[in-house]
Tab-separated table of C-alpha atoms in Angstrom:
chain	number	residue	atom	x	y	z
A	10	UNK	CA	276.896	263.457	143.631
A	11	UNK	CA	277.987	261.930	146.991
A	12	UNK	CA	281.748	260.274	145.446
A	13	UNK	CA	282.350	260.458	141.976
A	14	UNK	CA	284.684	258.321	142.188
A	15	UNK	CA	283.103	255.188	143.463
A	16	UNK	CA	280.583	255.994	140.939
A	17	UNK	CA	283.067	255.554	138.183
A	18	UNK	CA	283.673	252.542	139.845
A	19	UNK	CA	280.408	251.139	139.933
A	20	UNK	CA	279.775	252.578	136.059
A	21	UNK	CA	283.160	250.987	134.656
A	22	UNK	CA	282.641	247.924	136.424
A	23	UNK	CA	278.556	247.248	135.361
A	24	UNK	CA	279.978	247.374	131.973
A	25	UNK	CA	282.881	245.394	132.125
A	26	UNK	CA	280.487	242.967	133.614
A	27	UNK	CA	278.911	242.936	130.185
A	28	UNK	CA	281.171	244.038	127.776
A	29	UNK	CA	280.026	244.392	124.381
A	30	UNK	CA	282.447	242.572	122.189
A	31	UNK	CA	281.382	239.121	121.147
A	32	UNK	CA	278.709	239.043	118.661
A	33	UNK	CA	275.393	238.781	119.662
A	34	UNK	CA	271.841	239.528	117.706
A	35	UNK	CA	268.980	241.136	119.720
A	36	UNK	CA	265.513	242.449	118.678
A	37	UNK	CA	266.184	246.305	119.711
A	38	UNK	CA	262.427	248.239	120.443
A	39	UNK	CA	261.053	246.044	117.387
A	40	UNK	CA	264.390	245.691	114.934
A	41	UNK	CA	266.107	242.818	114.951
A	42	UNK	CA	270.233	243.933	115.596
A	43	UNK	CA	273.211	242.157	114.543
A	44	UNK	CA	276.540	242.842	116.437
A	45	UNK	CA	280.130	241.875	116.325
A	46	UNK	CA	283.178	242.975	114.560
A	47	UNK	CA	282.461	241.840	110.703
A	48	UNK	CA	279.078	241.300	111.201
A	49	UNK	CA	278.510	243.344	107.906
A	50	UNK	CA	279.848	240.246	105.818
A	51	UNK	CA	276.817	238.689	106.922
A	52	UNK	CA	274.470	240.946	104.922
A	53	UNK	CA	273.986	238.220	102.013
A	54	UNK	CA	272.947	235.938	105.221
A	55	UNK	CA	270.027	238.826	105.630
A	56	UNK	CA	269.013	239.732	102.498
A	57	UNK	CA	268.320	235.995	101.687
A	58	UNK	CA	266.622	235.663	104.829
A	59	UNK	CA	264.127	238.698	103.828
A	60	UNK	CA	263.630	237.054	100.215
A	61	UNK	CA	265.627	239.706	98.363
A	62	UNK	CA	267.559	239.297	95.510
A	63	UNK	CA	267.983	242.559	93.265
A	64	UNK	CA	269.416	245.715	96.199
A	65	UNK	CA	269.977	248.884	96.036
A	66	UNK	CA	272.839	249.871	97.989
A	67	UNK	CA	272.831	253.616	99.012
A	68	UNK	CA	276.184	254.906	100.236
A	69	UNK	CA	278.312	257.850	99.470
A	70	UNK	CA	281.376	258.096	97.934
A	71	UNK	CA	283.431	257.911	101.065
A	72	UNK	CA	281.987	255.046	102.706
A	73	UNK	CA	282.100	253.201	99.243
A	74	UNK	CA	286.253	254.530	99.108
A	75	UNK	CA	287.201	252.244	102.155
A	76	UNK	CA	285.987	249.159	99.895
A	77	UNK	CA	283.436	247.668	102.420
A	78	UNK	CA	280.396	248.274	100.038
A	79	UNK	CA	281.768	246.637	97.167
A	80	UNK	CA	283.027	243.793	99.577
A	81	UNK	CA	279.835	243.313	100.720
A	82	UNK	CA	278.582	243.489	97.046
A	83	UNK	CA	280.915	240.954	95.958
A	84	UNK	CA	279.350	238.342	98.778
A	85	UNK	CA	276.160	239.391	97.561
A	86	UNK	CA	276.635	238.045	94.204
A	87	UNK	CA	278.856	235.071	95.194
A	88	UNK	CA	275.062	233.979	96.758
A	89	UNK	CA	273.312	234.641	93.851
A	90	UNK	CA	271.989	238.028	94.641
A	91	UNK	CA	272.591	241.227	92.298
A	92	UNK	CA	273.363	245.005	94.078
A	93	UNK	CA	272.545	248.566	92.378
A	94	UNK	CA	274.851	251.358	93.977
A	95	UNK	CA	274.275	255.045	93.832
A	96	UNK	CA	277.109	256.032	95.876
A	97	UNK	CA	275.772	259.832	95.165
A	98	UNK	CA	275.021	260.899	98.812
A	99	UNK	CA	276.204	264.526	100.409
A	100	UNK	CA	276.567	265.201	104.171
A	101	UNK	CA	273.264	266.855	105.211
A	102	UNK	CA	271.260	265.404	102.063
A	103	UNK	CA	268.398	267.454	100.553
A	104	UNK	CA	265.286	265.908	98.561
A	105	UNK	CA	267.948	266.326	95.394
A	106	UNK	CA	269.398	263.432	96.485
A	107	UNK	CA	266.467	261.625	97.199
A	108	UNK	CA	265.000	262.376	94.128
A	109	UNK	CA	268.657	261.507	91.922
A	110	UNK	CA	268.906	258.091	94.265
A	111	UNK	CA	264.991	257.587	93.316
A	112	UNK	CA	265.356	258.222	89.652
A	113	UNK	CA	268.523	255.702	89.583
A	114	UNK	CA	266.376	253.007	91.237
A	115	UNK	CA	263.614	253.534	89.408
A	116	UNK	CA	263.539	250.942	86.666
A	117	UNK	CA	265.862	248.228	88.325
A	118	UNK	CA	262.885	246.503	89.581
A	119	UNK	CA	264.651	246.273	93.088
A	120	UNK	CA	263.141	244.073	95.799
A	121	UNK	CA	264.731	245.286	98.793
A	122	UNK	CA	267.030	248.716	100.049
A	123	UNK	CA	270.192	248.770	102.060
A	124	UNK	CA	271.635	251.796	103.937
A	125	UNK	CA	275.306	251.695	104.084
A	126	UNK	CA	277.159	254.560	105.542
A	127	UNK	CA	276.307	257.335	108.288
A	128	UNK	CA	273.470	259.171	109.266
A	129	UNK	CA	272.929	260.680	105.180
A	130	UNK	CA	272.742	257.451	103.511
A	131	UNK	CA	270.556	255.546	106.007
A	132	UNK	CA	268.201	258.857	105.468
A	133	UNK	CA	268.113	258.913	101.757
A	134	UNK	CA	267.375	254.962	101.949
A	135	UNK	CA	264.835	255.648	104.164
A	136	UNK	CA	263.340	258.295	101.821
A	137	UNK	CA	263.942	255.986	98.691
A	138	UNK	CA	261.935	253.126	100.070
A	139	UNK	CA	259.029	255.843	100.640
A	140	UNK	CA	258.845	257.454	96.931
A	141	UNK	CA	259.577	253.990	95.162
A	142	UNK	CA	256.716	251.948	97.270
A	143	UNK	CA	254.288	255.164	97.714
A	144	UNK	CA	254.799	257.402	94.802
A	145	UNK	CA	255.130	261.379	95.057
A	146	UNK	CA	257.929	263.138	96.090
A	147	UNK	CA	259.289	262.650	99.844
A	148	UNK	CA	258.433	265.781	100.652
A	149	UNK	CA	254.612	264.226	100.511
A	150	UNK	CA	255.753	262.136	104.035
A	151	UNK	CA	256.607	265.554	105.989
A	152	UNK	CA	254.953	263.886	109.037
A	153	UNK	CA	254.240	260.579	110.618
A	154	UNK	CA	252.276	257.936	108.945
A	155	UNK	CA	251.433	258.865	105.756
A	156	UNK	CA	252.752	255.463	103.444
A	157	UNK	CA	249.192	253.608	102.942
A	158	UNK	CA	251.178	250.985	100.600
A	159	UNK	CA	253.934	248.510	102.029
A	160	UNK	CA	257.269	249.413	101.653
A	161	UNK	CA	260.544	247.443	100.567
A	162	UNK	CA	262.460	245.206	103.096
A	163	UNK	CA	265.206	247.021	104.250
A	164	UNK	CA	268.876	246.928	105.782
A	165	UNK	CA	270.713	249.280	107.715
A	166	UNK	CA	274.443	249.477	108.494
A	167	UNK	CA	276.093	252.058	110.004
A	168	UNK	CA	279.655	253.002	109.365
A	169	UNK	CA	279.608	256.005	112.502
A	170	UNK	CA	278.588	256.221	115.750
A	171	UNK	CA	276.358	259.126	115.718
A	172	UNK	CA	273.138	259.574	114.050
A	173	UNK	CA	271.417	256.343	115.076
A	174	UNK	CA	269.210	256.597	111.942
A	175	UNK	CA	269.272	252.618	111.969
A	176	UNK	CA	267.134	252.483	114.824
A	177	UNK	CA	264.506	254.920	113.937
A	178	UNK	CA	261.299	255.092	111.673
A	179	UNK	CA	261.871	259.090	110.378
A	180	UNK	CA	264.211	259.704	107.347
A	181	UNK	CA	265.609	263.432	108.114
A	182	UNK	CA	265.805	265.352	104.351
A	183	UNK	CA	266.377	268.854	104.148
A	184	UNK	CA	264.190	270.981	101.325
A	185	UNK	CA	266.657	271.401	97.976
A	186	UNK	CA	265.384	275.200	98.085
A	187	UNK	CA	265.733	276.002	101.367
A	188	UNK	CA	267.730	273.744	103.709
A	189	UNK	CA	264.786	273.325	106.105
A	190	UNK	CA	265.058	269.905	107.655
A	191	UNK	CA	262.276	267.562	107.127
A	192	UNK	CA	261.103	264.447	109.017
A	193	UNK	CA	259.637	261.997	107.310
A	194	UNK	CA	258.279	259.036	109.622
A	195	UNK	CA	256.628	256.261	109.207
A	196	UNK	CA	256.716	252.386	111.302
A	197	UNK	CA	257.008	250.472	107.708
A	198	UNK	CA	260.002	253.036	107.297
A	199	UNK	CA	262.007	251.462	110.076
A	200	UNK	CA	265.007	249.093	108.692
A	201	UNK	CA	263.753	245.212	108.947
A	202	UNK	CA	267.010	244.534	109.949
A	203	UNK	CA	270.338	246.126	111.504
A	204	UNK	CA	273.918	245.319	111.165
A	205	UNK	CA	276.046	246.346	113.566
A	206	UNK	CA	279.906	246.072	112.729
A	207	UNK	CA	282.519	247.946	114.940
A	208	UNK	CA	284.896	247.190	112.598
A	209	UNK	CA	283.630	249.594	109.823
A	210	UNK	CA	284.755	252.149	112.355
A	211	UNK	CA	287.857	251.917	112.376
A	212	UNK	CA	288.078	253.902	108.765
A	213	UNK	CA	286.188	257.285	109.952
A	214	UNK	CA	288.201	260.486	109.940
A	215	UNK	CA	288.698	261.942	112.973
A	216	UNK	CA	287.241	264.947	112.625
A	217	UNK	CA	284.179	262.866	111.347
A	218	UNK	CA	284.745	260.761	114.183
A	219	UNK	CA	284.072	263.898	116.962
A	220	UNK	CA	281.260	265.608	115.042
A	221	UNK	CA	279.009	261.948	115.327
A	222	UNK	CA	280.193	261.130	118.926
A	223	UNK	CA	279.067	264.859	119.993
A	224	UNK	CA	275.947	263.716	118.080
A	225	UNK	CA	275.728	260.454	119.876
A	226	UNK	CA	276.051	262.005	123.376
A	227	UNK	CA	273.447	264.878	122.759
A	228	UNK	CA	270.602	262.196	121.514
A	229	UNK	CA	271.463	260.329	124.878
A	230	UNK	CA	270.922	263.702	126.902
A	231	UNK	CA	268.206	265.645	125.217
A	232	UNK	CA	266.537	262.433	124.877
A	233	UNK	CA	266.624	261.676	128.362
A	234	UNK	CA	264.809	265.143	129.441
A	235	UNK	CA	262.848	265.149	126.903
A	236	UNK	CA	259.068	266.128	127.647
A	237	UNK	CA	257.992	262.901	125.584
A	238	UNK	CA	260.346	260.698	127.765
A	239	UNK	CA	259.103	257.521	129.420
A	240	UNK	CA	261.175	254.784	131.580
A	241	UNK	CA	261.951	252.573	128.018
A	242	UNK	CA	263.278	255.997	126.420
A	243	UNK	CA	265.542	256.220	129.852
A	244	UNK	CA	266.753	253.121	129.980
A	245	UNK	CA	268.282	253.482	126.117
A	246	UNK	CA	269.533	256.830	127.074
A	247	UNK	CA	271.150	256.035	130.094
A	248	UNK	CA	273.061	252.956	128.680
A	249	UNK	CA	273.624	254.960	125.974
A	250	UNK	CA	274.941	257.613	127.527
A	251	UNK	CA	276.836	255.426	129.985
A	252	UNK	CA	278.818	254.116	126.756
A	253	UNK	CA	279.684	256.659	124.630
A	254	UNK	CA	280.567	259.060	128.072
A	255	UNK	CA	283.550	256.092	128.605
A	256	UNK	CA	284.817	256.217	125.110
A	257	UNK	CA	284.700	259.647	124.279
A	258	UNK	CA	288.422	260.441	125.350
A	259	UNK	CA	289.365	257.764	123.000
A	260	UNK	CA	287.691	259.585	120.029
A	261	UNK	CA	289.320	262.541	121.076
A	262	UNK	CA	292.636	261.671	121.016
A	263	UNK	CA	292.127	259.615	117.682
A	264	UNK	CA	292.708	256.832	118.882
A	265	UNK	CA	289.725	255.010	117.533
A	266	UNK	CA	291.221	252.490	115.066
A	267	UNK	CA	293.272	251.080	117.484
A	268	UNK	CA	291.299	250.538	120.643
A	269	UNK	CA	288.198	247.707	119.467
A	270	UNK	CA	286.349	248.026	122.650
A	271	UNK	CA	285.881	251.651	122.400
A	272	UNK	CA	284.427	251.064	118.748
A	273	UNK	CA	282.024	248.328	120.555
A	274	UNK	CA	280.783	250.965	123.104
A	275	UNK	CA	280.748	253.849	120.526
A	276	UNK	CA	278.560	252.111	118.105
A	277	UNK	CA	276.275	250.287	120.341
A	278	UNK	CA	276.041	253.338	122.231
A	279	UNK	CA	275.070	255.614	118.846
A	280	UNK	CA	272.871	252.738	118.508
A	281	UNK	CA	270.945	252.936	121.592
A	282	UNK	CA	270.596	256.525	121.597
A	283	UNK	CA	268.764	256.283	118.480
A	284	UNK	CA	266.279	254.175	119.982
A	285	UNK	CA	265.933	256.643	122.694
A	286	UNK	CA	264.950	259.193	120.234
A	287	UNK	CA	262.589	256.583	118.578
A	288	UNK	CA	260.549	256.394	121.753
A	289	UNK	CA	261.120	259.986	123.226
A	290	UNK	CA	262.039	263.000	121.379
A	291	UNK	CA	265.095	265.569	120.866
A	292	UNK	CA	264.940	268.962	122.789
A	293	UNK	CA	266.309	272.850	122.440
A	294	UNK	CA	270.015	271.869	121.363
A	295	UNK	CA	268.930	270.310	118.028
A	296	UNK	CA	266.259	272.975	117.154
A	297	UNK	CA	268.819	275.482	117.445
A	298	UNK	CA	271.454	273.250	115.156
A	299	UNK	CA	269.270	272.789	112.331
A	300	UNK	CA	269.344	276.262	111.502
A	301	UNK	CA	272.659	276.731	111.943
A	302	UNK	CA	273.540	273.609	109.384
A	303	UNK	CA	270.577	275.023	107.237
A	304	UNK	CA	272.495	278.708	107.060
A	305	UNK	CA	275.996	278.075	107.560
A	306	UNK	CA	276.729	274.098	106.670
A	307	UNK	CA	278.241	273.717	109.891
A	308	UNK	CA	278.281	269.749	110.148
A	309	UNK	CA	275.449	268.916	112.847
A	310	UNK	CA	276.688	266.770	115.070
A	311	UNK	CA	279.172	270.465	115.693
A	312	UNK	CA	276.737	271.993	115.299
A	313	UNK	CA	274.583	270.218	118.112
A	314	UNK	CA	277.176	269.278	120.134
A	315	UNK	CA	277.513	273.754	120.488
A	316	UNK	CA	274.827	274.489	121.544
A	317	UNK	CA	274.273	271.621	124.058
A	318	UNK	CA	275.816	272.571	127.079
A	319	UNK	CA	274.080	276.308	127.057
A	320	UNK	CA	270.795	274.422	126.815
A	321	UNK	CA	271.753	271.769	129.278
A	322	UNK	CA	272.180	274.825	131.670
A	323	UNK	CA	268.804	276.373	130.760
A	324	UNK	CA	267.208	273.811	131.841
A	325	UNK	CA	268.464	272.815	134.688
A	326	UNK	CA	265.737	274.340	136.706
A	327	UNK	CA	263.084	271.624	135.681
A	328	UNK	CA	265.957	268.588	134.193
A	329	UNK	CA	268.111	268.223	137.752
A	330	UNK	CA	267.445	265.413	138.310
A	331	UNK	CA	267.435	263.776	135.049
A	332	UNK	CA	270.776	265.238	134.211
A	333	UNK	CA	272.264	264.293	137.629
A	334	UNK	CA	271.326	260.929	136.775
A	335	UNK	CA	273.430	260.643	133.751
A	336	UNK	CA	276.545	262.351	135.905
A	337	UNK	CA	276.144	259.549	138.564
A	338	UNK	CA	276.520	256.798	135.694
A	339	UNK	CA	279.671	258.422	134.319
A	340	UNK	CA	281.088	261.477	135.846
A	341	UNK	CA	283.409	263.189	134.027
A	342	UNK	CA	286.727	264.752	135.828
A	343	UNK	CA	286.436	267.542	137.169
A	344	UNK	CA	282.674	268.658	136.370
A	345	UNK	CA	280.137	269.110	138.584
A	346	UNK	CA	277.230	269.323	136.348
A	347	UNK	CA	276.234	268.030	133.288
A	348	UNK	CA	277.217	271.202	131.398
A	349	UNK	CA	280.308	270.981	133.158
A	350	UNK	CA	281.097	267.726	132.114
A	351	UNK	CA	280.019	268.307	128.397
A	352	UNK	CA	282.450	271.369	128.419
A	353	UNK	CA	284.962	269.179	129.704
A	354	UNK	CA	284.538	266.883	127.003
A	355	UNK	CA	284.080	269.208	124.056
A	356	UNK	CA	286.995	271.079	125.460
A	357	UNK	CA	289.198	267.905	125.092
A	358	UNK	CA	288.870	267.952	121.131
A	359	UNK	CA	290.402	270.519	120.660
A	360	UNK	CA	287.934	272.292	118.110
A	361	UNK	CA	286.209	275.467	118.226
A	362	UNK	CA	283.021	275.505	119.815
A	363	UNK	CA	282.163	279.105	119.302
A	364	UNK	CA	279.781	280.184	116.371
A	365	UNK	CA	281.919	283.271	115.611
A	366	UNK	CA	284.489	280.514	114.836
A	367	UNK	CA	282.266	279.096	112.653
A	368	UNK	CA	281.451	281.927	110.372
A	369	UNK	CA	278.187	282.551	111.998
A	370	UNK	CA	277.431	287.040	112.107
A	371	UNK	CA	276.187	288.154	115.218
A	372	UNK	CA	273.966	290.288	113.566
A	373	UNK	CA	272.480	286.807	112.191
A	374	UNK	CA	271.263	285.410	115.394
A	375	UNK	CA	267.982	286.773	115.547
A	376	UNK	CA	267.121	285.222	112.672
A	377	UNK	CA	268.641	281.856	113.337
A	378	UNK	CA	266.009	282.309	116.682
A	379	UNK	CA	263.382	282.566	114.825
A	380	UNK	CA	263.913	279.643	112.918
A	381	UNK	CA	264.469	277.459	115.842
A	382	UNK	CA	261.923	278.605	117.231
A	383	UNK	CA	259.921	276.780	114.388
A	384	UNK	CA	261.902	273.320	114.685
A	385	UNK	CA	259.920	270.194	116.093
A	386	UNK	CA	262.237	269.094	118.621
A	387	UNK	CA	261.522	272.613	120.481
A	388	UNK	CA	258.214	271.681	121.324
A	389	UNK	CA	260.037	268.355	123.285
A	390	UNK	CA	262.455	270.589	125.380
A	391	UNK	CA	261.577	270.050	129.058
A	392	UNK	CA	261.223	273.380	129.467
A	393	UNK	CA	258.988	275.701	127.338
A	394	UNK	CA	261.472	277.337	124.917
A	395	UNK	CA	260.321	280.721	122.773
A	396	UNK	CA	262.350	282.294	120.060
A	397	UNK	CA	263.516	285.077	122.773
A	398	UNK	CA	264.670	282.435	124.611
A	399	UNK	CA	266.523	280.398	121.697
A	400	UNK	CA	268.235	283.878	121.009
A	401	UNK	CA	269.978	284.045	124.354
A	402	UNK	CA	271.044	280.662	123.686
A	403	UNK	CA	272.720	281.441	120.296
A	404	UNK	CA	274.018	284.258	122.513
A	405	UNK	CA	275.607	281.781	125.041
A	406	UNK	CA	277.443	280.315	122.199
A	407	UNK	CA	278.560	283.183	120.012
């Protein structure tokens, strides 16, 4: 990189010559995206739009705490519309949920599905929609394509910027039994419509509020390198990356509630990064995080956000250039690579980012290999990964 610091220049000021505050609605890869600060009030504007008038609402308990489910559920009815909650989600849900969130639905004769919270709920929505319109269990959908029937108009609305579940077709549900992460795709599965509210930030947890921008920044970089990537998948990541790389300090610090234009770049950027994914793929980092959320319930976006940097460098032999390119759109102080940078980040939080300091047994790590070694994202990485390989890794971050 010739001058990092003309190229913050140039980064900061191509965004501030589009800044992402006022409200706008764009059809994002084939979803139809709502944006602006309260934009969530406008859900009984959607739902009556997409013919809907009985919901169910899937949140968790947290989400529903701050009070912008039931407010949203109170505009709902003021328009004539009735809402079902089940408020019953976990953090890294299982098919237990999906099957209790199924079983509430069940006989409510419900015409259409919204997704309101992060990453968990969005997933169990997504896996609600496929047992309710296509029978079975969701565990029948491992896979890609495998709804035959039509499946419920749906809504997503994220309350973190990390998972960008909102802008993909797969619901991610872990087995009940044995913690092993399914994905369950499908294109009817995608939300018919997205609502974007920085606002509904302003509530997360801090701590909540790292572990989903780590998440965030590691779709935008695996997704870049990604052996499945293509220029559309690039341009997402890049922008993507661009955004949440500019906020990140903010998120750090906790200073999240109080700064509205970091909440515009965090969630549009989460956002974006999700659609990445949608038309790319994942890579080494979140092959080697599944297991270690599977074993030790170490939130993923940690989790991820660990092992990134010691897969960034492994692949730096064949991903230069694509990582280079991300470092040229926002360089970070002080870092001369990518891994550098994501250290530099990661090391601003303030958390520990060793796997000893996360209960994890040295002893444990060939196993944890071997099971990445079975994820799907591994076969994406942009350079062939094998479980010997994947143990070094988990090596580089004990």
């Amino acid at each position: 990189m010739s001058n990092p610091s003309q190229a913050v220049r140039a980064g900061a000021s191509a965004v501030a010559a589009r800044e992402v505050g006022e409200a706008w609605r764009a059809v994002v890869g084939s979803v139809p995206v709502r944006f602006g600060d309260g934009a969530s009030q406008q859900l009984s504007q959607v739902v009556a739009q997409l013919g809907c008038q009985r919901l169910l609402v899937v949140t968790d308990a947290g989400v529903r705490g701050t009070g912008a489910v039931d407010h949203s559920i109170k505009e709902l009815r003021n328009t004539g519309s009735e809402a079902f909650v089940f408020d019953g989600v976990e953090e890294n849900p299982t098919t237990a949920h999906v099957d209790a969130a199924t079983r509430f639905a069940r006989d409510l004769d419900v015409d259409g599905i919204v997704g309101f919270g992060g990453g968990s709920p969005m997933d169990v929505a997504k896996g609600v929609n496929f047992v309710l319109t296509n029978g079975g269990r969701i565990g029948d959908y491992w896979g890609y394509g495998k709804a035959k029937l039509p499946m419920l108009p749906s809504v997503g609305i994220p309350t973190t910027a990390g998972t960008g579940s909102e802008a993909q077709s797969f619901a991610l549900i872990a087995q009940a039994d044995t913690h092993n992460k399914m994905a369950c795709g499908d294109p009817k599965a995608r939300f018919t419509e997205v609502i974007l509210d920085p606002a509904l930030l302003v509530t997360v947890p801090r701590q909540v509020a790292l572990a989903t921008a780590m998440d965030a920044l590691s779709h935008a970089v695996e997704s870049h390198v990604s052996s499945a990537r293509n220029p559309i998948s690039q341009t997402y990541s890049r922008e993507a990356w661009l955004l949440l790389a500019r906020s990140f300090g903010v998120v750090a610090e906790g200073r999240v509630a109080s700064d509205p234009q970091a909440r515009n770049r965090l969630l549009l950027g989460a956002h974006l990064a999700g659609a990445a994914i949608e038309c790319s793929m994942l890579g080494a980092a979140h092959a080697c995080a599944n297991p270690l959320t599977a074993r030790y319930n170490i939130t993923h976006g940690l989790a991820v956000g660990m092992m990134l940097p010691h897969v960034v460098r492994y692949n730096e032999a064949v991903a230069a250039d694509g990582y280079d390119d991300l470092l040229e759109r926002a360089p970070v102080q002080n870092a001369t690579s990518l891994a550098d940078a994501l250290e530099n980040l990661w090391g601003s939080t303030g958390v520990d980012l060793r796997l000893r300091d996360h209960g994890v047994e040295a002893a444990a790590l060939p196993a944890l290999a071997a099971e990445a070694a079975t994820q799907w994202t591994a076969r994406h990485n942009p350079r062939e990964v094998a479980e010997d390989d994947l143990l070094e890794l988990y090596q580089h971050a004990y």
